[in-house]
Amino acid sequence: QGHGPFEFYSDGSFKTPTGRGTWGTVPSPWRKDSLHVKLGSHTYILMFLAEQWSFVAVRCSDEAVSYGELPRPAVPQYRMEF
């Protein structure tokens, strides 16, 4: 579970090999690098780490934590700015 590719579209839709969902930003005065993802019956909060190609995902229903990152050849040369 959780193997990509994961595709985020500008209209707020989200696609994985196991299904489709939605995503959006998390309004926060402290973190500007977080997204929410709704996939099936689950909602996740993704918090991107300093390099912006690695993230921690927390499933909201039971607080299960998982980790992810982009494959090394796809690592962007510039940091994401929000």
C-alpha positions as CSV (number, residue, x, y, z in Angstrom):
1,Q,0.0,0.0,0.0
2,G,1.1,3.5,-0.6
3,H,3.3,2.9,-3.7
4,G,3.1,5.5,-6.4
5,P,3.1,7.1,-8.7
6,F,0.9,9.8,-7.0
7,E,-0.3,12.6,-9.2
8,F,-1.5,15.9,-7.8
9,Y,-3.6,18.0,-10.3
10,S,-4.1,21.8,-10.1
11,D,-7.9,21.3,-9.9
12,G,-7.5,19.6,-6.4
13,S,-7.8,16.1,-7.7
14,F,-5.4,13.3,-6.8
15,K,-4.7,10.0,-8.5
16,T,-2.9,6.9,-7.3
17,P,-2.7,3.4,-8.7
18,T,-5.4,2.3,-6.2
19,G,-7.9,5.2,-6.8
20,R,-8.7,8.8,-7.0
21,G,-9.2,11.5,-4.4
22,T,-8.8,15.1,-3.6
23,W,-6.2,17.3,-2.0
24,G,-5.8,20.9,-0.7
25,T,-3.6,23.1,1.4
26,V,-3.9,23.1,5.2
27,P,-4.4,26.7,6.5
28,S,-2.0,27.2,9.3
29,P,-0.1,30.3,10.6
30,W,2.8,28.0,11.6
31,R,3.2,25.5,8.7
32,K,2.9,26.5,5.1
33,D,4.2,23.2,3.7
34,S,1.2,20.9,4.6
35,L,-1.5,19.3,2.4
36,H,-4.6,17.3,3.2
37,V,-5.4,14.3,1.0
38,K,-8.7,12.5,0.9
39,L,-8.5,9.0,-0.6
40,G,-11.4,6.6,-0.3
41,S,-12.7,6.8,3.3
42,H,-9.4,8.2,4.7
43,T,-8.0,11.7,5.1
44,Y,-4.3,12.2,5.5
45,I,-2.2,15.2,6.4
46,L,1.1,15.4,4.5
47,M,3.8,17.6,6.0
48,F,6.8,18.2,3.8
49,L,10.3,18.2,5.2
50,A,12.9,20.9,4.8
51,E,14.1,19.6,1.4
52,Q,10.5,19.4,0.1
53,W,10.9,16.1,-1.6
54,S,10.3,14.0,1.5
55,F,7.2,14.0,3.6
56,V,5.5,12.5,6.6
57,A,1.8,11.4,6.2
58,V,-0.6,11.0,9.2
59,R,-3.8,9.2,8.6
60,C,-6.4,11.2,10.6
61,S,-8.7,8.3,11.6
62,D,-6.0,6.5,13.7
63,E,-2.9,8.7,13.5
64,A,-0.9,6.0,11.6
65,V,2.3,7.6,10.4
66,S,4.0,6.8,7.1
67,Y,6.8,8.4,5.1
68,G,7.5,9.1,1.5
69,E,9.9,10.7,-0.9
70,L,10.4,11.4,-4.6
71,P,12.7,9.1,-6.5
72,R,16.2,10.6,-6.5
73,P,16.3,11.3,-10.2
74,A,13.1,13.4,-9.8
75,V,14.4,15.5,-7.0
76,P,13.9,19.2,-7.9
77,Q,16.8,21.5,-8.0
78,Y,15.0,24.3,-6.2
79,R,13.0,24.3,-3.0
80,M,9.2,24.6,-3.0
81,E,8.1,28.1,-1.9
82,F,4.6,28.7,-0.5
